């Protein structure tokens, strides 16, 4: 990496460049990876309380723009799209959008509105006493709305509530799961010193051996997103589906304080071991999907785990570090001391609270000190260590080792990893297919937040052809 020495004259230039990329259109670029469709933790509050009317040539024209700020808009489109799998309600989401816009868009108004909506849904609906089915799907929607609030909480007035907000969403998810018929089997799969929580869904309780898909979340996703992007579709086709929290995700991040690892095969291997001991799993038909940043993690695992029979990268991602703007990546130098001096002495003093919240959110899955500092309303001081961890996720040299048949998805207007899906597809030596979902189908943007049904049709048609 070429590094220009930081002197007195370069400081303001770097600060202004960083502020520009974080505070302007680059906010969405820095959102990085979502499984929940996550986006930056905070962003400048737009003026006015009404939804804007974007230009027709934007990625979200007309009614697709709920908020002027692209970060919040992208996240909320995820909640709206989840309605197709009962993981959201159109009226609830749009009412929440109106409430946030009326109050003035900010992290605080967004978090408060969606958290209160989640709390409301964990209670009974108006009218008669709810039955189990009503309680079940209200809990699923609550999990979605808690996840919306969770992503932005570090930019709110109460960042220390992050773990409690995660637990509220996890409680809603578990309530939903407990009322499924059959309920998914919950277990803890051994992994180092911290086991992986798993939820094993099956279409019925028989011991019939079936194809099984392991669903891998991204860097910000919650379990509810795996329902929308795989579980429901798998069950409809008579497949089993395994949902799990890996390092840097869900319980392992927010409670157990375990960050991401680049050696994801050490995560997937124990899951395959666990599945292989079951009488209701066809071990010759185990598929693996990776959503958002897991479009990097799942291919890495498949390169070293030969029991995976089919792989889907959604989208293909070979270098997550490139998901950060160049102005952010430029901070990292070969020297830890020099890097952290630049960060603490030049960059941090010039950052707005909104920019700081964005960086806190983007770095917390890679640094427990960064997460704990953020919960205290502070910015982390060690930029070097988490940045190197993100760099270590690069798999450009590993992709050619993959032998598993692979589907690489791409998206029109992909805002986080543009060009990387094609790069992965070109490097693959295994049987492979490439498909780009487009704006003409309403499936544009990272992970097609407005079209999860189409997304699942594409993925499971391909999996069915390979493993059905």
GROMACS .gro file of C-alpha atoms in nm:
model
  468
    1UNK     CA    1   0.000   0.000   0.000
    2UNK     CA    2   0.127   0.343  -0.088
    3UNK     CA    3   0.134   0.570   0.210
    4UNK     CA    4   0.175   0.947   0.208
    5UNK     CA    5   0.337   1.064   0.528
    6UNK     CA    6   0.106   1.260   0.755
    7UNK     CA    7   0.245   1.607   0.815
    8UNK     CA    8   0.079   1.925   0.931
    9UNK     CA    9  -0.045   2.011   0.586
   10UNK     CA   10  -0.196   1.668   0.517
   11UNK     CA   11  -0.408   1.654   0.832
   12UNK     CA   12  -0.689   1.891   0.730
   13UNK     CA   13  -0.695   1.737   0.383
   14UNK     CA   14  -0.742   1.389   0.524
   15UNK     CA   15  -1.002   1.511   0.772
   16UNK     CA   16  -1.203   1.688   0.508
   17UNK     CA   17  -1.185   1.390   0.275
   18UNK     CA   18  -1.295   1.154   0.548
   19UNK     CA   19  -1.576   1.383   0.656
   20UNK     CA   20  -1.690   1.409   0.297
   21UNK     CA   21  -1.700   1.036   0.239
   22UNK     CA   22  -1.878   0.964   0.567
   23UNK     CA   23  -2.117   1.254   0.566
   24UNK     CA   24  -2.223   1.247   0.202
   25UNK     CA   25  -2.304   0.985  -0.055
   26UNK     CA   26  -2.029   0.764   0.084
   27UNK     CA   27  -2.236   0.689   0.394
   28UNK     CA   28  -2.406   0.404   0.214
   29UNK     CA   29  -2.072   0.274   0.087
   30UNK     CA   30  -1.938   0.255   0.441
   31UNK     CA   31  -2.243   0.060   0.553
   32UNK     CA   32  -2.046  -0.245   0.449
   33UNK     CA   33  -2.217  -0.576   0.492
   34UNK     CA   34  -2.561  -0.656   0.600
   35UNK     CA   35  -2.765  -0.956   0.640
   36UNK     CA   36  -3.023  -0.758   0.788
   37UNK     CA   37  -2.977  -0.503   0.519
   38UNK     CA   38  -2.790  -0.301   0.769
   39UNK     CA   39  -2.647   0.038   0.700
   40UNK     CA   40  -2.440   0.294   0.888
   41UNK     CA   41  -2.513   0.355   1.251
   42UNK     CA   42  -2.593   0.719   1.201
   43UNK     CA   43  -2.599   0.984   0.936
   44UNK     CA   44  -2.681   1.354   0.901
   45UNK     CA   45  -3.043   1.431   0.979
   46UNK     CA   46  -3.219   1.558   0.668
   47UNK     CA   47  -3.421   1.874   0.701
   48UNK     CA   48  -3.796   1.858   0.684
   49UNK     CA   49  -4.038   1.588   0.794
   50UNK     CA   50  -4.178   1.462   0.466
   51UNK     CA   51  -4.047   1.190   0.239
   52UNK     CA   52  -3.853   1.334  -0.055
   53UNK     CA   53  -3.911   1.265  -0.422
   54UNK     CA   54  -3.581   1.138  -0.568
   55UNK     CA   55  -3.475   1.164  -0.927
   56UNK     CA   56  -3.594   0.882  -1.150
   57UNK     CA   57  -3.240   0.764  -1.219
   58UNK     CA   58  -3.158   0.692  -0.853
   59UNK     CA   59  -3.140   0.330  -0.733
   60UNK     CA   60  -3.460   0.387  -0.532
   61UNK     CA   61  -3.693   0.601  -0.745
   62UNK     CA   62  -4.033   0.728  -0.639
   63UNK     CA   63  -4.205   0.528  -0.368
   64UNK     CA   64  -3.888   0.326  -0.304
   65UNK     CA   65  -3.743   0.622  -0.117
   66UNK     CA   66  -3.876   0.620   0.237
   67UNK     CA   67  -3.601   0.841   0.380
   68UNK     CA   68  -3.376   1.096   0.213
   69UNK     CA   69  -3.073   0.945   0.380
   70UNK     CA   70  -2.963   0.635   0.183
   71UNK     CA   71  -2.843   0.449   0.492
   72UNK     CA   72  -3.174   0.460   0.674
   73UNK     CA   73  -3.363   0.408   0.352
   74UNK     CA   74  -3.172   0.091   0.267
   75UNK     CA   75  -3.225  -0.052   0.615
   76UNK     CA   76  -3.596   0.021   0.614
   77UNK     CA   77  -3.645  -0.128   0.267
   78UNK     CA   78  -3.518  -0.450   0.425
   79UNK     CA   79  -3.801  -0.442   0.680
   80UNK     CA   80  -4.054  -0.363   0.409
   81UNK     CA   81  -3.932  -0.648   0.188
   82UNK     CA   82  -3.957  -0.892   0.478
   83UNK     CA   83  -4.335  -0.861   0.467
   84UNK     CA   84  -4.340  -1.122   0.190
   85UNK     CA   85  -4.231  -1.381   0.448
   86UNK     CA   86  -4.436  -1.240   0.739
   87UNK     CA   87  -4.119  -1.081   0.882
   88UNK     CA   88  -4.272  -0.736   0.858
   89UNK     CA   89  -4.605  -0.570   0.789
   90UNK     CA   90  -4.632  -0.306   0.518
   91UNK     CA   91  -4.869  -0.087   0.718
   92UNK     CA   92  -4.656  -0.110   1.032
   93UNK     CA   93  -4.336  -0.021   0.850
   94UNK     CA   94  -4.483   0.270   0.656
   95UNK     CA   95  -4.653   0.405   0.968
   96UNK     CA   96  -4.317   0.393   1.146
   97UNK     CA   97  -4.157   0.572   0.850
   98UNK     CA   98  -4.416   0.849   0.872
   99UNK     CA   99  -4.358   0.881   1.247
  100UNK     CA  100  -3.981   0.907   1.206
  101UNK     CA  101  -4.007   1.161   0.925
  102UNK     CA  102  -4.255   1.368   1.125
  103UNK     CA  103  -4.025   1.372   1.427
  104UNK     CA  104  -3.718   1.441   1.211
  105UNK     CA  105  -3.496   1.157   1.096
  106UNK     CA  106  -3.213   1.074   1.335
  107UNK     CA  107  -3.069   0.768   1.501
  108UNK     CA  108  -3.267   0.852   1.812
  109UNK     CA  109  -3.605   0.883   1.642
  110UNK     CA  110  -3.543   0.571   1.433
  111UNK     CA  111  -3.435   0.359   1.730
  112UNK     CA  112  -3.717   0.479   1.954
  113UNK     CA  113  -3.984   0.426   1.691
  114UNK     CA  114  -3.882   0.075   1.593
  115UNK     CA  115  -3.805  -0.039   1.946
  116UNK     CA  116  -4.147   0.075   2.064
  117UNK     CA  117  -4.305  -0.107   1.770
  118UNK     CA  118  -4.121  -0.425   1.868
  119UNK     CA  119  -4.234  -0.387   2.229
  120UNK     CA  120  -4.593  -0.338   2.117
  121UNK     CA  121  -4.592  -0.652   1.905
  122UNK     CA  122  -4.465  -0.864   2.191
  123UNK     CA  123  -4.800  -0.788   2.355
  124UNK     CA  124  -5.147  -0.891   2.234
  125UNK     CA  125  -5.322  -0.731   1.935
  126UNK     CA  126  -5.641  -0.528   1.974
  127UNK     CA  127  -5.950  -0.740   2.033
  128UNK     CA  128  -5.967  -1.100   2.145
  129UNK     CA  129  -5.698  -1.304   2.316
  130UNK     CA  130  -5.430  -1.407   2.061
  131UNK     CA  131  -5.380  -1.770   1.970
  132UNK     CA  132  -5.037  -1.926   1.918
  133UNK     CA  133  -5.025  -1.843   1.547
  134UNK     CA  134  -5.093  -1.477   1.613
  135UNK     CA  135  -4.836  -1.464   1.892
  136UNK     CA  136  -4.585  -1.643   1.671
  137UNK     CA  137  -4.593  -1.404   1.379
  138UNK     CA  138  -4.620  -1.094   1.595
  139UNK     CA  139  -4.296  -1.210   1.756
  140UNK     CA  140  -4.133  -1.257   1.413
  141UNK     CA  141  -4.224  -0.902   1.314
  142UNK     CA  142  -4.103  -0.777   1.651
  143UNK     CA  143  -3.767  -0.944   1.587
  144UNK     CA  144  -3.745  -0.751   1.260
  145UNK     CA  145  -3.820  -0.418   1.422
  146UNK     CA  146  -3.581  -0.477   1.711
  147UNK     CA  147  -3.312  -0.553   1.451
  148UNK     CA  148  -3.387  -0.223   1.279
  149UNK     CA  149  -3.339  -0.038   1.607
  150UNK     CA  150  -3.031  -0.240   1.700
  151UNK     CA  151  -2.835  -0.136   1.397
  152UNK     CA  152  -2.864   0.235   1.474
  153UNK     CA  153  -2.850   0.225   1.854
  154UNK     CA  154  -2.482   0.324   1.881
  155UNK     CA  155  -2.574   0.659   1.725
  156UNK     CA  156  -2.862   0.715   1.965
  157UNK     CA  157  -2.875   0.879   2.307
  158UNK     CA  158  -2.846   0.539   2.475
  159UNK     CA  159  -2.567   0.337   2.309
  160UNK     CA  160  -2.523   0.137   2.630
  161UNK     CA  161  -2.858  -0.034   2.563
  162UNK     CA  162  -2.712  -0.228   2.269
  163UNK     CA  163  -2.689  -0.565   2.445
  164UNK     CA  164  -3.036  -0.531   2.597
  165UNK     CA  165  -3.179  -0.441   2.256
  166UNK     CA  166  -3.009  -0.743   2.102
  167UNK     CA  167  -3.158  -0.964   2.375
  168UNK     CA  168  -3.504  -0.822   2.309
  169UNK     CA  169  -3.472  -0.922   1.944
  170UNK     CA  170  -3.332  -1.260   2.035
  171UNK     CA  171  -3.620  -1.316   2.277
  172UNK     CA  172  -3.871  -1.233   2.003
  173UNK     CA  173  -3.695  -1.474   1.764
  174UNK     CA  174  -3.698  -1.754   2.020
  175UNK     CA  175  -4.067  -1.692   2.092
  176UNK     CA  176  -4.137  -1.728   1.721
  177UNK     CA  177  -3.929  -2.045   1.698
  178UNK     CA  178  -4.093  -2.207   2.001
  179UNK     CA  179  -4.435  -2.168   1.839
  180UNK     CA  180  -4.335  -2.312   1.500
  181UNK     CA  181  -4.477  -2.655   1.414
  182UNK     CA  182  -4.252  -2.837   1.438
  183UNK     CA  183  -4.039  -2.610   1.651
  184UNK     CA  184  -3.676  -2.595   1.540
  185UNK     CA  185  -3.433  -2.792   1.748
  186UNK     CA  186  -3.205  -2.560   1.946
  187UNK     CA  187  -2.854  -2.671   2.028
  188UNK     CA  188  -2.504  -2.547   2.102
  189UNK     CA  189  -2.243  -2.678   1.861
  190UNK     CA  190  -1.886  -2.692   1.999
  191UNK     CA  191  -1.654  -2.422   1.867
  192UNK     CA  192  -1.340  -2.332   2.057
  193UNK     CA  193  -1.432  -2.213   2.404
  194UNK     CA  194  -1.763  -2.055   2.292
  195UNK     CA  195  -2.027  -2.285   2.138
  196UNK     CA  196  -2.231  -2.181   1.837
  197UNK     CA  197  -2.607  -2.147   1.899
  198UNK     CA  198  -2.801  -2.321   1.621
  199UNK     CA  199  -3.165  -2.354   1.521
  200UNK     CA  200  -3.243  -2.662   1.309
  201UNK     CA  201  -3.567  -2.626   1.110
  202UNK     CA  202  -3.735  -2.921   0.939
  203UNK     CA  203  -4.066  -2.951   0.753
  204UNK     CA  204  -4.192  -3.233   0.977
  205UNK     CA  205  -4.061  -3.438   1.271
  206UNK     CA  206  -4.002  -3.760   1.075
  207UNK     CA  207  -3.657  -3.910   1.027
  208UNK     CA  208  -3.676  -3.885   0.649
  209UNK     CA  209  -3.335  -3.791   0.511
  210UNK     CA  210  -3.360  -3.457   0.331
  211UNK     CA  211  -3.142  -3.201   0.160
  212UNK     CA  212  -3.027  -2.943   0.412
  213UNK     CA  213  -2.910  -2.585   0.370
  214UNK     CA  214  -2.677  -2.407   0.614
  215UNK     CA  215  -2.769  -2.038   0.612
  216UNK     CA  216  -2.486  -1.795   0.690
  217UNK     CA  217  -2.556  -1.439   0.796
  218UNK     CA  218  -2.347  -1.132   0.723
  219UNK     CA  219  -2.174  -0.890   0.955
  220UNK     CA  220  -2.486  -0.713   1.080
  221UNK     CA  221  -2.767  -0.961   1.025
  222UNK     CA  222  -2.997  -1.111   1.283
  223UNK     CA  223  -3.168  -1.449   1.282
  224UNK     CA  224  -3.493  -1.304   1.148
  225UNK     CA  225  -3.311  -1.228   0.822
  226UNK     CA  226  -3.229  -1.593   0.775
  227UNK     CA  227  -3.601  -1.671   0.794
  228UNK     CA  228  -3.661  -1.427   0.510
  229UNK     CA  229  -3.357  -1.533   0.307
  230UNK     CA  230  -3.378  -1.908   0.335
  231UNK     CA  231  -3.565  -2.087   0.613
  232UNK     CA  232  -3.919  -2.030   0.485
  233UNK     CA  233  -3.819  -2.114   0.128
  234UNK     CA  234  -3.638  -2.430   0.238
  235UNK     CA  235  -3.932  -2.558   0.442
  236UNK     CA  236  -4.174  -2.489   0.155
  237UNK     CA  237  -3.960  -2.719  -0.061
  238UNK     CA  238  -3.933  -2.997   0.195
  239UNK     CA  239  -3.575  -2.911   0.294
  240UNK     CA  240  -3.413  -2.874   0.634
  241UNK     CA  241  -3.248  -2.542   0.721
  242UNK     CA  242  -2.983  -2.462   0.980
  243UNK     CA  243  -2.950  -2.110   1.122
  244UNK     CA  244  -2.654  -2.023   1.343
  245UNK     CA  245  -2.460  -1.741   1.506
  246UNK     CA  246  -2.092  -1.749   1.419
  247UNK     CA  247  -1.804  -1.538   1.554
  248UNK     CA  248  -1.882  -1.168   1.515
  249UNK     CA  249  -2.255  -1.235   1.487
  250UNK     CA  250  -2.557  -1.230   1.716
  251UNK     CA  251  -2.501  -1.387   2.055
  252UNK     CA  252  -2.132  -1.446   1.995
  253UNK     CA  253  -2.073  -1.076   1.933
  254UNK     CA  254  -2.318  -0.891   2.158
  255UNK     CA  255  -2.308  -1.126   2.458
  256UNK     CA  256  -2.010  -1.362   2.434
  257UNK     CA  257  -1.783  -1.094   2.284
  258UNK     CA  258  -1.621  -1.306   2.011
  259UNK     CA  259  -1.518  -1.124   1.690
  260UNK     CA  260  -1.504  -1.244   1.331
  261UNK     CA  261  -1.249  -1.500   1.222
  262UNK     CA  262  -1.109  -1.535   0.870
  263UNK     CA  263  -1.094  -1.917   0.899
  264UNK     CA  264  -1.466  -1.974   0.851
  265UNK     CA  265  -1.413  -2.340   0.762
  266UNK     CA  266  -1.347  -2.391   1.135
  267UNK     CA  267  -1.698  -2.259   1.195
  268UNK     CA  268  -1.878  -2.456   0.923
  269UNK     CA  269  -1.691  -2.782   0.987
  270UNK     CA  270  -1.847  -2.839   1.334
  271UNK     CA  271  -2.190  -2.756   1.189
  272UNK     CA  272  -2.147  -3.024   0.923
  273UNK     CA  273  -2.026  -3.266   1.192
  274UNK     CA  274  -2.343  -3.197   1.391
  275UNK     CA  275  -2.568  -3.240   1.088
  276UNK     CA  276  -2.393  -3.560   0.984
  277UNK     CA  277  -2.492  -3.730   1.306
  278UNK     CA  278  -2.861  -3.674   1.236
  279UNK     CA  279  -3.086  -3.937   1.083
  280UNK     CA  280  -3.298  -3.673   0.904
  281UNK     CA  281  -3.013  -3.518   0.702
  282UNK     CA  282  -2.895  -3.645   0.363
  283UNK     CA  283  -2.524  -3.587   0.411
  284UNK     CA  284  -2.463  -3.599   0.036
  285UNK     CA  285  -2.695  -3.300  -0.010
  286UNK     CA  286  -2.576  -3.025   0.224
  287UNK     CA  287  -2.579  -2.677   0.072
  288UNK     CA  288  -2.422  -2.360   0.211
  289UNK     CA  289  -2.536  -2.004   0.148
  290UNK     CA  290  -2.370  -1.679   0.248
  291UNK     CA  291  -2.562  -1.350   0.258
  292UNK     CA  292  -2.392  -1.011   0.238
  293UNK     CA  293  -2.040  -1.032   0.386
  294UNK     CA  294  -2.099  -1.406   0.422
  295UNK     CA  295  -2.061  -1.406   0.043
  296UNK     CA  296  -1.695  -1.402   0.147
  297UNK     CA  297  -1.720  -1.631   0.453
  298UNK     CA  298  -1.917  -1.917   0.297
  299UNK     CA  299  -1.689  -1.951  -0.009
  300UNK     CA  300  -1.387  -1.952   0.223
  301UNK     CA  301  -1.546  -2.239   0.418
  302UNK     CA  302  -1.637  -2.432   0.103
  303UNK     CA  303  -1.279  -2.413  -0.020
  304UNK     CA  304  -1.167  -2.626   0.274
  305UNK     CA  305  -1.482  -2.823   0.367
  306UNK     CA  306  -1.539  -3.088   0.100
  307UNK     CA  307  -1.867  -3.210   0.251
  308UNK     CA  308  -2.047  -2.903   0.115
  309UNK     CA  309  -2.228  -3.015  -0.201
  310UNK     CA  310  -2.343  -2.675  -0.330
  311UNK     CA  311  -2.251  -2.314  -0.252
  312UNK     CA  312  -2.434  -1.984  -0.306
  313UNK     CA  313  -2.259  -1.649  -0.256
  314UNK     CA  314  -2.510  -1.363  -0.215
  315UNK     CA  315  -2.329  -1.159  -0.345
  316UNK     CA  316  -1.986  -1.286  -0.431
  317UNK     CA  317  -1.733  -1.100  -0.219
  318UNK     CA  318  -1.357  -1.152  -0.227
  319UNK     CA  319  -1.222  -0.855  -0.028
  320UNK     CA  320  -1.449  -0.698   0.238
  321UNK     CA  321  -1.187  -0.433   0.314
  322UNK     CA  322  -1.265  -0.275  -0.024
  323UNK     CA  323  -1.618  -0.215   0.106
  324UNK     CA  324  -1.468   0.074   0.299
  325UNK     CA  325  -1.407   0.401   0.113
  326UNK     CA  326  -1.050   0.469   0.001
  327UNK     CA  327  -1.025   0.757   0.246
  328UNK     CA  328  -1.084   0.516   0.533
  329UNK     CA  329  -0.852   0.249   0.399
  330UNK     CA  330  -0.578   0.509   0.357
  331UNK     CA  331  -0.557   0.546   0.736
  332UNK     CA  332  -0.408   0.196   0.766
  333UNK     CA  333  -0.029   0.186   0.732
  334UNK     CA  334   0.220  -0.098   0.795
  335UNK     CA  335   0.290   0.048   1.138
  336UNK     CA  336   0.037   0.005   1.418
  337UNK     CA  337   0.174   0.306   1.604
  338UNK     CA  338   0.169   0.529   1.299
  339UNK     CA  339  -0.179   0.415   1.199
  340UNK     CA  340  -0.324   0.481   1.541
  341UNK     CA  341  -0.152   0.818   1.563
  342UNK     CA  342  -0.315   0.921   1.235
  343UNK     CA  343  -0.651   0.793   1.358
  344UNK     CA  344  -0.642   0.953   1.702
  345UNK     CA  345  -0.460   1.278   1.624
  346UNK     CA  346  -0.582   1.365   1.274
  347UNK     CA  347  -0.902   1.181   1.195
  348UNK     CA  348  -1.099   1.153   1.519
  349UNK     CA  349  -1.077   1.521   1.619
  350UNK     CA  350  -1.239   1.623   1.291
  351UNK     CA  351  -1.519   1.366   1.290
  352UNK     CA  352  -1.880   1.460   1.347
  353UNK     CA  353  -2.085   1.255   1.595
  354UNK     CA  354  -2.266   1.098   1.301
  355UNK     CA  355  -1.941   0.993   1.134
  356UNK     CA  356  -1.809   0.857   1.462
  357UNK     CA  357  -2.122   0.646   1.511
  358UNK     CA  358  -2.081   0.504   1.162
  359UNK     CA  359  -1.724   0.399   1.231
  360UNK     CA  360  -1.817   0.252   1.570
  361UNK     CA  361  -2.079   0.031   1.407
  362UNK     CA  362  -1.861  -0.078   1.120
  363UNK     CA  363  -1.571  -0.178   1.343
  364UNK     CA  364  -1.747  -0.338   1.641
  365UNK     CA  365  -1.773  -0.691   1.490
  366UNK     CA  366  -1.392  -0.689   1.461
  367UNK     CA  367  -1.295  -0.534   1.796
  368UNK     CA  368  -1.445  -0.591   2.139
  369UNK     CA  369  -1.266  -0.283   2.278
  370UNK     CA  370  -1.428  -0.081   1.999
  371UNK     CA  371  -1.771  -0.224   2.085
  372UNK     CA  372  -1.736  -0.162   2.457
  373UNK     CA  373  -1.608   0.192   2.400
  374UNK     CA  374  -1.901   0.262   2.169
  375UNK     CA  375  -2.146   0.149   2.435
  376UNK     CA  376  -1.994   0.416   2.660
  377UNK     CA  377  -2.036   0.678   2.390
  378UNK     CA  378  -1.664   0.681   2.307
  379UNK     CA  379  -1.471   0.626   1.985
  380UNK     CA  380  -1.219   0.344   1.975
  381UNK     CA  381  -0.850   0.431   1.981
  382UNK     CA  382  -0.704   0.123   1.809
  383UNK     CA  383  -0.787   0.146   1.439
  384UNK     CA  384  -0.505  -0.083   1.330
  385UNK     CA  385  -0.612  -0.413   1.490
  386UNK     CA  386  -0.970  -0.434   1.358
  387UNK     CA  387  -0.862  -0.300   1.019
  388UNK     CA  388  -0.609  -0.581   0.987
  389UNK     CA  389  -0.878  -0.832   1.084
  390UNK     CA  390  -1.098  -0.705   0.805
  391UNK     CA  391  -0.807  -0.726   0.561
  392UNK     CA  392  -0.751  -1.088   0.667
  393UNK     CA  393  -1.091  -1.182   0.523
  394UNK     CA  394  -0.955  -1.144   0.169
  395UNK     CA  395  -1.006  -1.467  -0.031
  396UNK     CA  396  -0.881  -1.372  -0.377
  397UNK     CA  397  -0.618  -1.648  -0.365
  398UNK     CA  398  -0.855  -1.901  -0.211
  399UNK     CA  399  -1.146  -1.886  -0.456
  400UNK     CA  400  -0.968  -2.103  -0.720
  401UNK     CA  401  -0.947  -2.382  -0.460
  402UNK     CA  402  -1.325  -2.415  -0.441
  403UNK     CA  403  -1.442  -2.740  -0.604
  404UNK     CA  404  -1.807  -2.719  -0.501
  405UNK     CA  405  -2.066  -2.619  -0.765
  406UNK     CA  406  -2.124  -2.249  -0.699
  407UNK     CA  407  -2.388  -1.989  -0.777
  408UNK     CA  408  -2.260  -1.632  -0.759
  409UNK     CA  409  -2.527  -1.365  -0.726
  410UNK     CA  410  -2.479  -1.001  -0.809
  411UNK     CA  411  -2.711  -0.701  -0.787
  412UNK     CA  412  -2.765  -0.398  -1.003
  413UNK     CA  413  -2.654  -0.088  -0.808
  414UNK     CA  414  -2.458  -0.307  -0.564
  415UNK     CA  415  -2.330  -0.038  -0.330
  416UNK     CA  416  -2.091  -0.231  -0.104
  417UNK     CA  417  -1.890  -0.476  -0.318
  418UNK     CA  418  -1.930  -0.356  -0.678
  419UNK     CA  419  -1.746  -0.577  -0.924
  420UNK     CA  420  -1.649  -0.838  -0.668
  421UNK     CA  421  -1.914  -1.092  -0.769
  422UNK     CA  422  -1.782  -1.095  -1.124
  423UNK     CA  423  -1.429  -1.121  -0.989
  424UNK     CA  424  -1.523  -1.426  -0.784
  425UNK     CA  425  -1.704  -1.589  -1.075
  426UNK     CA  426  -1.408  -1.538  -1.306
  427UNK     CA  427  -1.168  -1.692  -1.053
  428UNK     CA  428  -1.378  -2.001  -0.984
  429UNK     CA  429  -1.258  -2.327  -1.137
  430UNK     CA  430  -1.555  -2.531  -1.007
  431UNK     CA  431  -1.885  -2.573  -1.196
  432UNK     CA  432  -2.034  -2.227  -1.168
  433UNK     CA  433  -2.323  -1.998  -1.254
  434UNK     CA  434  -2.356  -1.620  -1.233
  435UNK     CA  435  -2.676  -1.418  -1.209
  436UNK     CA  436  -2.736  -1.047  -1.160
  437UNK     CA  437  -3.069  -0.936  -1.014
  438UNK     CA  438  -3.185  -0.607  -1.162
  439UNK     CA  439  -3.383  -0.291  -1.107
  440UNK     CA  440  -3.627  -0.400  -1.378
  441UNK     CA  441  -3.735  -0.673  -1.132
  442UNK     CA  442  -3.731  -0.441  -0.831
  443UNK     CA  443  -3.435  -0.646  -0.708
  444UNK     CA  444  -3.160  -0.382  -0.717
  445UNK     CA  445  -2.925  -0.294  -0.432
  446UNK     CA  446  -2.717  -0.515  -0.204
  447UNK     CA  447  -2.903  -0.843  -0.134
  448UNK     CA  448  -3.222  -0.726  -0.311
  449UNK     CA  449  -3.393  -0.587   0.001
  450UNK     CA  450  -3.718  -0.521  -0.187
  451UNK     CA  451  -3.733  -0.864  -0.351
  452UNK     CA  452  -3.645  -1.144  -0.106
  453UNK     CA  453  -3.910  -1.370  -0.261
  454UNK     CA  454  -3.752  -1.345  -0.604
  455UNK     CA  455  -3.412  -1.385  -0.438
  456UNK     CA  456  -3.518  -1.712  -0.274
  457UNK     CA  457  -3.680  -1.839  -0.595
  458UNK     CA  458  -3.351  -1.796  -0.779
  459UNK     CA  459  -3.140  -1.950  -0.502
  460UNK     CA  460  -3.360  -2.249  -0.426
  461UNK     CA  461  -3.438  -2.329  -0.789
  462UNK     CA  462  -3.063  -2.355  -0.838
  463UNK     CA  463  -3.012  -2.558  -0.519
  464UNK     CA  464  -3.301  -2.787  -0.612
  465UNK     CA  465  -3.145  -2.849  -0.952
  466UNK     CA  466  -2.811  -2.935  -0.790
  467UNK     CA  467  -2.927  -3.129  -0.483
  468UNK     CA  468  -3.302  -3.193  -0.509
   0.00000   0.00000   0.00000
